[in-house]
Short mmCIF file of C-alpha atoms and ligand atoms in Angstrom, two decimals:
data_model
loop_
_atom_site.label_atom_id
_atom_site.label_comp_id
_atom_site.label_asym_id
_atom_site.label_seq_id
_atom_site.Cartn_x
_atom_site.Cartn_y
_atom_site.Cartn_z
CA UNK Y 1 38.36 -15.65 18.17
CA UNK Y 2 40.92 -15.02 15.26
CA UNK Y 3 39.45 -11.95 14.00
CA UNK Y 4 40.03 -11.54 9.84
CA UNK Y 5 37.36 -9.76 8.65
CA UNK Y 6 36.89 -5.80 7.80
CA UNK Y 7 38.34 -6.22 11.49
CA UNK Y 8 39.37 -2.86 12.60
CA UNK Y 9 38.62 -4.29 16.33
CA UNK Y 10 40.77 -4.69 19.70
CA UNK Y 11 41.37 -8.00 21.10
CA UNK Y 12 38.75 -10.47 23.22
CA UNK Y 13 35.16 -10.40 23.62
CA UNK Y 14 35.25 -10.14 28.06
CA UNK Y 15 33.06 -12.09 30.24
CA UNK Y 16 31.52 -14.81 29.37
CA UNK Y 17 27.63 -16.22 30.81
CA UNK Y 18 26.03 -18.62 32.36
CA UNK Y 19 23.08 -19.10 29.93
CA UNK Y 20 19.85 -21.11 31.46
CA UNK Y 21 17.49 -21.28 29.19
CA UNK Y 22 13.58 -20.45 29.79
CA UNK Y 23 12.00 -23.64 30.36
CA UNK Y 24 8.71 -24.16 27.86
CA UNK Y 25 7.39 -25.28 31.17
CA UNK Y 26 7.56 -21.33 31.61
CA UNK Y 27 4.50 -21.03 28.93
CA UNK Y 28 3.93 -18.60 26.97
CA UNK Y 29 6.55 -15.52 27.86
CA UNK Y 30 3.13 -12.81 27.54
CA UNK Y 31 5.20 -9.08 28.64
CA UNK Y 32 8.73 -8.44 27.95
CA UNK Y 33 10.67 -5.88 30.08
CA UNK Y 34 12.53 -3.66 29.15
CA UNK Y 35 15.05 -0.92 30.11
CA UNK Y 36 17.65 0.90 29.23
CA UNK Y 37 21.10 -0.81 30.32
CA UNK Y 38 24.04 0.53 28.55
CA UNK Y 39 27.47 -1.14 26.22
CA UNK Y 40 26.21 -4.53 26.02
CA UNK Y 41 29.43 -6.95 26.99
CA UNK Y 42 29.58 -10.76 26.13
CA UNK Y 43 29.34 -14.39 24.70
CA UNK Y 44 25.53 -15.27 22.87
CA UNK Y 45 25.35 -18.69 21.26
CA UNK Y 46 22.93 -18.85 18.42
CA UNK Y 47 20.26 -21.33 17.69
CA UNK Y 48 19.22 -23.21 14.91
CA UNK Y 49 17.46 -21.91 11.73
CA UNK Y 50 13.39 -21.69 12.75
CA UNK Y 51 12.68 -21.63 8.99
CA UNK Y 52 14.70 -23.91 7.92
CA UNK Y 53 14.08 -26.80 10.42
CA UNK Y 54 10.23 -26.11 9.55
CA UNK Y 55 10.90 -27.24 6.48
CA UNK Y 56 13.46 -30.35 7.94
CA UNK Y 57 9.67 -30.65 9.81
CA UNK Y 58 7.92 -31.26 6.63
CA UNK Y 59 9.88 -33.35 4.34
CA UNK Y 60 10.10 -36.62 7.32
CA UNK Y 61 7.32 -36.91 5.50
CA UNK Y 62 8.91 -38.46 2.99
CA UNK Y 63 10.03 -41.32 3.92
CA UNK Y 64 9.50 -43.13 6.78
CA UNK Y 65 11.98 -44.03 9.18
CA UNK Y 66 13.57 -42.96 11.71
CA UNK Y 67 14.37 -39.21 11.98
CA UNK Y 68 16.92 -37.56 14.03
CA UNK Y 69 17.93 -33.25 13.45
CA UNK Y 70 20.37 -31.77 16.16
CA UNK Y 71 20.54 -27.74 16.57
CA UNK Y 72 16.96 -26.71 17.11
CA UNK Y 73 15.28 -24.03 19.12
CA UNK Y 74 12.76 -24.84 21.57
CA UNK Y 75 10.73 -22.19 20.38
CA UNK Y 76 6.12 -21.51 19.89
CA UNK Y 77 6.32 -22.77 16.00
CA UNK Y 78 8.84 -25.06 16.18
CA UNK Y 79 6.28 -26.91 19.24
CA UNK Y 80 3.13 -26.12 16.27
CA UNK Y 81 4.68 -28.01 13.37
CA UNK Y 82 5.57 -30.88 15.62
CA UNK Y 83 1.98 -31.09 16.80
CA UNK Y 84 0.89 -30.89 13.32
CA UNK Y 85 3.36 -33.72 12.10
CA UNK Y 86 1.93 -35.51 15.08
CA UNK Y 87 -2.03 -34.82 14.17
CA UNK Y 88 -1.02 -37.07 11.04
CA UNK Y 89 0.70 -39.78 12.10
CA UNK Y 90 4.23 -38.80 13.75
CA UNK Y 91 5.77 -39.27 16.93
CA UNK Y 92 7.73 -36.09 17.90
CA UNK Y 93 10.08 -36.25 21.22
CA UNK Y 94 12.50 -33.76 21.70
CA UNK Y 95 14.97 -37.12 22.82
CA UNK Y 96 17.22 -33.87 23.85
CA UNK Y 97 16.84 -30.42 24.59
CA UNK Y 98 18.04 -29.38 21.02
CA UNK Y 99 17.20 -32.52 19.16
CA UNK Y 100 14.26 -33.89 17.10
CA UNK Y 101 13.67 -37.40 17.23
CA UNK Y 102 10.83 -37.71 14.47
CA UNK Y 103 9.16 -41.73 13.64
CA UNK Y 104 6.33 -43.05 13.03
CA UNK Y 105 5.04 -45.71 14.76
CA UNK Y 106 4.91 -49.28 13.65
CA UNK Y 107 1.14 -49.46 12.37
CA UNK Y 108 -0.28 -46.63 11.88
CA UNK Y 109 -1.03 -45.00 8.34
CA UNK Y 110 0.07 -41.24 8.26
CA UNK Y 111 -2.92 -39.39 7.10
CA UNK Y 112 -1.96 -36.79 4.23
CA UNK Y 113 -3.78 -33.60 6.35
CA UNK Y 114 -3.02 -30.61 7.92
CA UNK Y 115 -6.06 -29.38 10.08
CA UNK Y 116 -7.18 -25.94 9.70
CA UNK Y 117 -6.08 -25.68 13.64
CA UNK Y 118 -2.80 -26.15 12.75
CA UNK Y 119 -2.27 -24.11 9.70
CA UNK Y 120 -3.59 -21.06 11.59
CA UNK Y 121 -1.44 -21.27 13.44
CA UNK Y 122 1.37 -21.80 11.40
CA UNK Y 123 0.62 -20.02 7.80
CA UNK Y 124 4.06 -22.05 6.81
CA UNK Y 125 2.64 -25.45 7.38
CA UNK Y 126 0.84 -25.37 3.71
CA UNK Y 127 4.84 -26.42 3.66
CA UNK Y 128 3.89 -30.28 3.82
CA UNK Y 129 1.57 -29.50 0.70
CA UNK Y 130 4.47 -30.65 -1.50
CA UNK Y 131 5.75 -33.70 -0.38
CA UNK Y 132 2.73 -35.07 0.79
CA UNK Y 133 1.07 -35.19 -2.64
CA UNK Y 134 4.66 -36.42 -3.59
CA UNK Y 135 4.77 -39.50 -1.09
CA UNK Y 136 1.17 -40.15 -1.30
CA UNK Y 137 -0.67 -39.08 -4.01
CA UNK Y 138 -2.89 -37.02 -2.39
CA UNK Y 139 -3.07 -34.51 0.73
CA UNK Y 140 -5.45 -32.73 2.15
CA UNK Y 141 -3.97 -29.05 3.69
CA UNK Y 142 -5.84 -26.25 5.26
CA UNK Y 143 -5.84 -23.52 3.10
CA UNK Y 144 -3.34 -20.11 4.52
CA UNK Y 145 -5.06 -16.76 5.76
CA UNK Y 146 -3.47 -13.54 4.99
CA UNK Y 147 -1.34 -12.12 8.48
CA UNK Y 148 0.23 -9.45 10.29
CA UNK Y 149 2.43 -8.63 6.86
CA UNK Y 150 -1.11 -8.10 4.75
CA UNK Y 151 -1.87 -10.83 2.01
CA UNK Y 152 -0.04 -14.02 1.99
CA UNK Y 153 -1.25 -16.30 -1.53
CA UNK Y 154 0.40 -19.24 -2.75
CA UNK Y 155 -0.86 -18.90 -6.22
CA UNK Y 156 3.70 -20.05 -6.93
CA UNK Y 157 3.29 -22.84 -4.46
CA UNK Y 158 -0.41 -24.25 -6.59
CA UNK Y 159 1.35 -22.94 -9.85
CA UNK Y 160 4.93 -25.56 -9.04
CA UNK Y 161 3.47 -28.61 -8.19
CA UNK Y 162 0.79 -28.53 -10.79
CA UNK Y 163 3.81 -28.34 -13.56
CA UNK Y 164 4.74 -31.87 -11.79
CA UNK Y 165 1.15 -33.53 -12.20
CA UNK Y 166 -1.04 -32.10 -9.09
CA UNK Y 167 -5.08 -31.67 -8.68
CA UNK Y 168 -6.48 -29.32 -7.14
CA UNK Y 169 -9.71 -28.87 -5.32
CA UNK Y 170 -10.20 -26.00 -3.18
CA UNK Y 171 -14.07 -26.76 -0.72
CA UNK Y 172 -14.75 -25.54 2.66
CA UNK Y 173 -11.58 -23.91 3.65
CA UNK Y 174 -9.01 -26.45 2.22
CA UNK Y 175 -6.96 -27.71 -1.12
CA UNK Y 176 -7.32 -31.15 -1.99
CA UNK Y 177 -4.45 -32.08 -3.68
CA UNK Y 178 -4.32 -35.00 -5.64
CA UNK Y 179 -1.41 -37.03 -9.12
CA UNK Y 180 -0.77 -40.79 -9.26
CA UNK Y 181 2.59 -39.73 -9.68
CA UNK Y 182 4.12 -36.42 -9.93
CA UNK Y 183 6.16 -36.23 -12.55
CA UNK Y 184 9.33 -33.65 -13.21
CA UNK Y 185 8.89 -30.04 -14.90
CA UNK Y 186 10.03 -27.15 -15.44
CA UNK Y 187 9.17 -24.69 -12.85
CA UNK Y 188 10.16 -21.00 -13.15
CA UNK Y 189 8.61 -19.20 -10.57
CA UNK Y 190 8.03 -15.34 -10.54
CA UNK Y 191 9.22 -14.82 -7.63
CA UNK Y 192 12.02 -15.90 -5.79
CA UNK Y 193 9.78 -17.77 -3.00
CA UNK Y 194 11.11 -19.07 -0.63
CA UNK Y 195 8.06 -21.51 0.45
CA UNK Y 196 7.13 -22.03 -3.82
CA UNK Y 197 10.50 -23.38 -3.87
CA UNK Y 198 10.82 -25.12 -0.99
CA UNK Y 199 6.97 -26.99 -2.88
CA UNK Y 200 8.56 -27.37 -5.33
CA UNK Y 201 12.29 -28.92 -4.06
CA UNK Y 202 10.00 -31.88 -1.77
CA UNK Y 203 7.22 -32.81 -4.71
CA UNK Y 204 10.12 -32.96 -7.45
CA UNK Y 205 12.95 -35.44 -4.63
CA UNK Y 206 10.25 -37.85 -5.77
CA UNK Y 207 8.92 -36.69 -9.06
CA UNK Y 208 9.21 -39.06 -12.28
CA UNK Y 209 12.18 -37.79 -14.46
CA UNK Y 210 13.95 -33.86 -14.33
CA UNK Y 211 12.76 -30.78 -12.23
CA UNK Y 212 14.74 -27.43 -12.65
CA UNK Y 213 13.33 -25.45 -10.80
CA UNK Y 214 13.66 -21.48 -12.34
CA UNK Y 215 14.23 -17.86 -10.47
CA UNK Y 216 14.39 -19.73 -7.14
CA UNK Y 217 15.22 -18.26 -3.77
CA UNK Y 218 18.44 -18.74 -2.72
CA UNK Y 219 18.28 -18.40 1.12
CA UNK Y 220 20.63 -20.42 2.95
CA UNK Y 221 18.04 -22.38 4.21
CA UNK Y 222 17.47 -23.95 1.07
CA UNK Y 223 20.12 -25.04 0.96
CA UNK Y 224 20.32 -27.10 3.74
CA UNK Y 225 17.38 -28.12 3.15
CA UNK Y 226 19.13 -29.58 -0.78
CA UNK Y 227 20.52 -31.23 2.07
CA UNK Y 228 18.99 -32.57 4.13
CA UNK Y 229 17.02 -33.98 0.35
CA UNK Y 230 20.36 -35.20 -1.06
CA UNK Y 231 21.69 -37.22 2.07
CA UNK Y 232 18.24 -38.55 2.32
CA UNK Y 233 18.89 -40.05 -1.30
CA UNK Y 234 17.76 -37.01 -3.99
CA UNK Y 235 19.72 -35.15 -6.53
CA UNK Y 236 19.33 -32.38 -6.16
CA UNK Y 237 21.89 -30.28 -7.87
CA UNK Y 238 21.43 -26.15 -8.00
CA UNK Y 239 20.51 -25.38 -4.53
CA UNK Y 240 21.12 -21.92 -2.93
CA UNK Y 241 21.50 -20.53 -7.18
CA UNK Y 242 18.71 -19.33 -9.03
CA UNK Y 243 18.61 -22.87 -11.09
CA UNK Y 244 18.07 -25.64 -8.94
CA UNK Y 245 17.75 -29.41 -10.92
CA UNK Y 246 16.63 -32.33 -9.13
CA UNK Y 247 16.72 -36.14 -10.62
CA UNK Y 248 13.57 -37.28 -9.13
CA UNK Y 249 14.32 -40.86 -6.94
CA UNK Y 250 12.51 -43.79 -6.17
CA UNK Y 251 12.08 -43.81 -2.78
CA UNK Y 252 14.29 -41.87 0.16
CA UNK Y 253 15.47 -43.03 3.31
CA UNK Y 254 15.53 -40.91 7.07
CA UNK Y 255 18.71 -39.51 8.77
CA UNK Y 256 20.17 -37.22 11.02
CA UNK Y 257 20.61 -33.38 10.19
CA UNK Y 258 21.98 -31.10 12.35
CA UNK Y 259 20.01 -27.69 11.68
CA UNK Y 260 22.17 -24.47 10.16
CA UNK Y 261 22.50 -21.23 12.83
CA UNK Y 262 19.67 -19.05 12.33
CA UNK Y 263 20.44 -16.20 10.62
CA UNK Y 264 17.52 -13.62 12.25
CA UNK Y 265 18.54 -14.33 15.53
CA UNK Y 266 21.98 -13.31 15.07
CA UNK Y 267 20.95 -10.28 13.42
CA UNK Y 268 19.35 -9.59 16.52
CA UNK Y 269 22.52 -10.02 18.47
CA UNK Y 270 24.01 -7.21 16.22
CA UNK Y 271 20.83 -5.15 16.51
CA UNK Y 272 20.94 -4.98 19.76
CA UNK Y 273 25.15 -3.62 20.30
CA UNK Y 274 23.82 -0.90 17.41
CA UNK Y 275 20.78 0.43 19.65
CA UNK Y 276 22.84 -0.20 22.87
CA UNK Y 277 26.55 -0.13 22.30
CA UNK Y 278 28.97 -2.57 23.52
CA UNK Y 279 30.79 -5.12 22.15
CA UNK Y 280 29.96 -8.51 22.01
CA UNK Y 281 30.43 -12.53 19.96
CA UNK Y 282 27.98 -14.49 18.71
CA UNK Y 283 28.93 -17.74 19.07
CA UNK Y 284 28.03 -20.28 15.52
CA UNK Y 285 26.56 -17.96 13.98
CA UNK Y 286 27.44 -18.04 10.23
CA UNK Y 287 28.93 -15.04 8.42
CA UNK Y 288 28.88 -15.45 5.13
CA UNK Y 289 25.14 -16.14 5.59
CA UNK Y 290 24.85 -13.02 6.26
CA UNK Y 291 26.66 -10.55 4.28
CA UNK Y 292 24.83 -8.65 2.98
CA UNK Y 293 23.99 -6.56 6.89
CA UNK Y 294 26.77 -7.27 7.63
CA UNK Y 295 28.14 -5.17 5.13
CA UNK Y 296 25.41 -2.62 6.38
CA UNK Y 297 25.76 -2.25 9.28
CA UNK Y 298 29.53 -2.05 9.25
CA UNK Y 299 28.08 1.81 6.64
CA UNK Y 300 26.17 2.62 9.38
CA UNK Y 301 29.52 2.31 12.16
CA UNK Y 302 29.51 -1.30 13.92
CA UNK Y 303 32.85 -2.69 14.05
CA UNK Y 304 32.21 -6.48 12.94
CA UNK Y 305 34.21 -8.98 12.14
CA UNK Y 306 33.95 -13.24 11.97
CA UNK Y 307 35.28 -16.28 11.87
CA UNK Y 308 34.22 -20.86 12.66
CA UNK Y 309 33.45 -19.85 15.59
CA UNK Y 310 30.79 -16.53 15.05
CA UNK Y 311 30.42 -13.76 15.06
CA UNK Y 312 32.02 -10.66 16.52
CA UNK Y 313 30.41 -6.53 17.28
CA UNK Y 314 30.86 -3.73 18.36
CA UNK Y 315 29.47 -0.48 18.39
CA UNK Y 316 31.76 2.46 18.91
CA UNK Y 317 28.53 4.71 20.69
CA UNK Y 318 25.42 6.56 17.90
CA UNK Y 319 25.88 4.47 14.48
CA UNK Y 320 24.72 6.51 11.31
CA UNK Y 321 22.06 7.25 9.12
CA UNK Y 322 21.96 4.74 6.00
CA UNK Y 323 18.97 3.16 3.20
CA UNK Y 324 18.20 -0.14 3.01
CA UNK Y 325 16.19 -2.02 0.70
CA UNK Y 326 14.71 -5.09 1.29
CA UNK Y 327 15.27 -7.51 -1.46
CA UNK Y 328 15.56 -11.93 -1.98
CA UNK Y 329 18.56 -13.06 -0.66
CA UNK Y 330 20.99 -12.39 -1.39
CA UNK Y 331 19.82 -9.27 -0.74
CA UNK Y 332 18.92 -7.60 2.54
CA UNK Y 333 16.02 -10.39 3.47
CA UNK Y 334 12.67 -8.12 5.35
CA UNK Y 335 12.94 -10.50 8.78
CA UNK Y 336 16.16 -8.39 8.71
CA UNK Y 337 13.73 -4.48 8.57
CA UNK Y 338 12.09 -4.12 11.56
CA UNK Y 339 15.61 -3.34 13.72
CA UNK Y 340 17.46 -1.45 11.27
CA UNK Y 341 14.41 0.54 11.53
CA UNK Y 342 14.78 0.05 15.07
CA UNK Y 343 18.81 0.75 15.32
CA UNK Y 344 17.27 3.87 12.75
CA UNK Y 345 15.06 5.50 14.97
CA UNK Y 346 18.84 6.48 17.13
CA UNK Y 347 21.40 7.26 14.89
CA UNK Y 348 22.29 10.03 13.34
CA UNK Y 349 20.81 11.64 10.40
CA UNK Y 350 17.97 10.25 8.53
CA UNK Y 351 17.62 6.80 6.36
CA UNK Y 352 14.95 6.15 4.05
CA UNK Y 353 13.82 2.36 4.22
CA UNK Y 354 11.92 0.74 1.55
CA UNK Y 355 10.24 -3.04 1.34
CA UNK Y 356 9.73 -4.68 -0.74
CA UNK Y 357 8.12 -8.19 -0.13
CA UNK Y 358 5.25 -8.20 2.15
CA UNK Y 359 3.66 -4.74 2.13
CA UNK Y 360 2.23 -4.82 5.42
CA UNK Y 361 5.07 -5.28 7.12
CA UNK Y 362 5.49 -2.25 8.76
CA UNK Y 363 2.70 -1.67 11.98
CA UNK Y 364 5.54 -2.10 14.76
CA UNK Y 365 6.04 1.44 13.36
CA UNK Y 366 3.14 3.12 14.35
CA UNK Y 367 5.22 1.42 18.23
CA UNK Y 368 8.00 2.66 17.90
CA UNK Y 369 6.46 5.83 17.24
CA UNK Y 370 4.55 5.50 19.91
CA UNK Y 371 7.88 5.34 21.54
CA UNK Y 372 9.31 9.38 20.74
CA UNK Y 373 10.67 8.11 17.80
CA UNK Y 374 10.76 9.96 13.91
CA UNK Y 375 8.70 8.50 10.41
CA UNK Y 376 7.10 8.99 8.47
CA UNK Y 377 6.05 5.82 5.97
CA UNK Y 378 4.65 6.44 2.49
CA UNK Y 379 3.98 2.90 0.34
CA UNK Y 380 6.50 0.61 0.72
CA UNK Y 381 9.08 3.40 2.34
CA UNK Y 382 9.19 5.19 5.21
CA UNK Y 383 12.19 7.41 5.73
CA UNK Y 384 13.72 7.46 9.51
CA UNK Y 385 14.83 10.86 11.18
CA UNK Y 386 17.35 9.64 13.36
CA UNK Y 387 16.71 10.37 18.16
CA UNK Y 388 19.56 10.40 20.40
CA UNK Y 389 17.62 8.79 22.72
CA UNK Y 390 13.75 6.96 23.00
CA UNK Y 391 10.98 6.97 25.22
CA UNK Y 392 9.85 3.72 26.86
CA UNK Y 393 6.14 3.57 26.68
CA UNK Y 394 3.88 -0.15 26.91
CA UNK Y 395 3.94 -1.98 22.84
CA UNK Y 396 2.70 -4.79 20.89
CA UNK Y 397 4.59 -6.69 19.18
CA UNK Y 398 2.51 -7.73 16.04
CA UNK Y 399 4.72 -10.71 14.55
CA UNK Y 400 7.51 -12.08 15.40
CA UNK Y 401 10.78 -10.11 13.84
CA UNK Y 402 8.58 -7.03 15.35
CA UNK Y 403 8.35 -7.90 18.67
CA UNK Y 404 12.28 -8.30 18.34
CA UNK Y 405 13.14 -4.85 17.33
CA UNK Y 406 10.41 -3.38 19.98
CA UNK Y 407 13.28 -4.87 22.48
CA UNK Y 408 15.34 -4.04 20.84
CA UNK Y 409 14.88 -0.56 21.03
CA UNK Y 410 14.17 -0.77 24.46
CA UNK Y 411 16.99 -0.84 25.16
CA UNK Y 412 17.49 3.06 24.11
CA UNK Y 413 14.89 3.67 25.41
CA UNK Y 414 14.58 6.45 28.45
CA UNK Y 415 12.36 5.04 31.44
CA UNK Y 416 10.72 1.20 30.86
CA UNK Y 417 9.23 -0.12 27.59
CA UNK Y 418 6.79 -2.68 28.61
CA UNK Y 419 6.35 -4.81 25.04
CA UNK Y 420 2.38 -7.08 25.07
CA UNK Y 421 1.90 -10.00 23.02
CA UNK Y 422 5.57 -10.67 23.84
CA UNK Y 423 4.09 -14.07 23.09
CA UNK Y 424 5.11 -13.52 19.51
CA UNK Y 425 8.67 -13.91 19.06
CA UNK Y 426 8.55 -17.34 21.62
CA UNK Y 427 7.00 -18.21 18.13
CA UNK Y 428 10.68 -17.85 17.39
CA UNK Y 429 13.09 -17.16 19.37
CA UNK Y 430 14.26 -18.91 22.39
CA UNK Y 431 14.86 -18.14 25.61
CA UNK Y 432 14.64 -14.53 24.59
CA UNK Y 433 14.92 -12.37 27.64
CA UNK Y 434 17.55 -14.20 29.14
CA UNK Y 435 19.70 -14.18 25.90
CA UNK Y 436 19.43 -10.48 25.87
CA UNK Y 437 20.43 -10.37 30.45
CA UNK Y 438 23.78 -12.34 29.13
CA UNK Y 439 24.95 -9.84 27.37
CA UNK Y 440 23.90 -7.01 30.00
CA UNK Y 441 20.70 -5.80 28.92
CA UNK Y 442 17.87 -4.66 31.41
CA UNK Y 443 15.21 -7.19 30.21
CA UNK Y 444 12.95 -9.16 32.10
CA UNK Y 445 10.11 -11.42 31.12
CA UNK Y 446 6.59 -11.87 32.64
N1 EPU N 1 4.61 -15.02 -2.94
C1 EPU N 1 3.19 -14.67 -3.57
N2 EPU N 1 1.90 -15.30 -3.90
C2 EPU N 1 3.51 -17.27 -3.38
C3 EPU N 1 4.91 -17.15 -2.68
C4 EPU N 1 4.44 -15.86 -2.55
O1 EPU N 1 3.17 -13.62 -4.20
O2 EPU N 1 2.75 -17.80 -3.48
C5 EPU N 1 4.57 -13.38 -2.39
C6 EPU N 1 4.96 -13.12 -0.86
O3 EPU N 1 3.37 -12.76 -0.59
C7 EPU N 1 5.93 -12.72 -0.72
C8 EPU N 1 6.68 -12.66 -1.27
O4 EPU N 1 6.10 -13.43 -1.98
O5 EPU N 1 4.86 -10.81 -0.74
C9 EPU N 1 7.50 -12.69 -0.22
O6 EPU N 1 6.71 -14.14 0.35
P1 EPU N 1 8.06 -15.93 0.29
O7 EPU N 1 7.45 -16.84 -0.89
O8 EPU N 1 9.26 -15.86 -0.23
O9 EPU N 1 8.18 -16.11 2.06
P2 EPU N 1 7.35 -17.00 2.85
O10 EPU N 1 8.05 -18.22 2.22
O11 EPU N 1 6.03 -17.49 2.64
C10 EPU N 1 9.44 -17.04 3.68
C11 EPU N 1 9.71 -16.90 5.93
C12 EPU N 1 9.35 -15.46 6.85
C13 EPU N 1 10.05 -14.30 4.88
C14 EPU N 1 9.74 -14.67 3.96
C15 EPU N 1 11.46 -13.82 2.96
C16 EPU N 1 9.57 -19.03 6.95
C17 EPU N 1 8.99 -20.31 7.70
N3 EPU N 1 9.13 -17.66 6.85
O12 EPU N 1 7.82 -16.68 4.78
O13 EPU N 1 9.89 -15.05 7.15
O14 EPU N 1 10.49 -12.66 5.37
O15 EPU N 1 10.41 -16.00 2.84
O16 EPU N 1 12.21 -14.08 3.48
O17 EPU N 1 10.49 -19.60 6.15
C18 EPU N 1 9.95 -15.02 10.10
O18 EPU N 1 10.37 -15.71 9.89
O19 EPU N 1 9.77 -14.59 10.61
C19 EPU N 1 9.13 -15.01 9.10
C20 EPU N 1 8.00 -14.01 8.24
#
């Protein structure tokens, strides 16, 4: 791999490992067992972005026909979104290991309804609301509840759709939305919410006239959704910046699309090598989607470089503590935070971590403390005093990223760490244990 950026490292990145995806037929992983393994080495491939593919799947309700999505990870959230589309009448097939084909069988009407049983499984289902109203003029979607991060309001989603002419009624736990034809509007988001930007964008593409979304979220997954919509025939300008302009069109058509790589999965491997030490290559990862994280990891003492094939990373020994603060993109993603806390727990010095997006996103810290980490939480700040080594313990994964972070912490914890409720990790990671094991980590799933 040719290294061009922040290159300090030496030569090649060592062995390549064959990897066999865990068959989904094996069912969810209940427990992960991790032991310290010494430095990691080798190459691992990153999959498609969960937070992109879920929205692309939702966008398929915008036009009839046959869609093909490539680079789709085999994860629970994708299966849940597939079930939701099926409940509406679509056919969703895994046409190849990382490919989904989505279409509606002839003579089937699509039912614009997202039932509670499915929305409850996956909160992100709320992103079907905008495209359903835009396409069908009405939709019935279960109200999502809170989750382990605390309350997860959708007021900005609803206000954006209201600005385009949607009327809402709330009955028996369902949002009932109605609009004759959506009309383009100026939408000023109070906060650059990812989901609200996506819902507004997917509604605006079929609205009459021009929509401008100001203070839009700028995540790479939004730009991927816009690229998908534009390929379908929409006119979306400025996605990836704070102002998105959409000229509504009468009709869209289905397309084929390759999902962007998952930056949080890539970050997980970076955190793993940061904690365990070693030198790895992450193929498929796009460093330009992870600039702030890479800057922070270099501040901690890691060496990182990249080229068009992926990211090379090396951790020379125990890292230095730094302060981190989560912000909407291009700031440091809240999804990286549990991984950074795990890294700080074994770094040299004291780091202050500030959470600015999800007030309740600190629950995994109690679990890290059970592993001997020295962390004090004050409001939305955590003060992490690094220790040379943690102590393996049984711990519980409360959500996807927390589960991944606990497993990563286990790489520098004496004895055995057992992560229970590890099925949470499968929601967002394909073959999590297998990929880490391929890098030489002592991780097994059962
Ligand atoms: N918010 C509101 N009102 C709204 C919408 C959001 O107050 O109508 C608040 C939220 O409560 C939160 C903040 O705005 O405090 C940001 O929420 P946002 O809407 O941006 O998040 P999201 O769309 O619900 C997505 C990802 C999350 C990721 C966040 C932030 C998906 C499926 N989920 O959630 O990813 O943490 O953006 O980047 O795209 C994960 O992958 O594990 C995950 C949780």
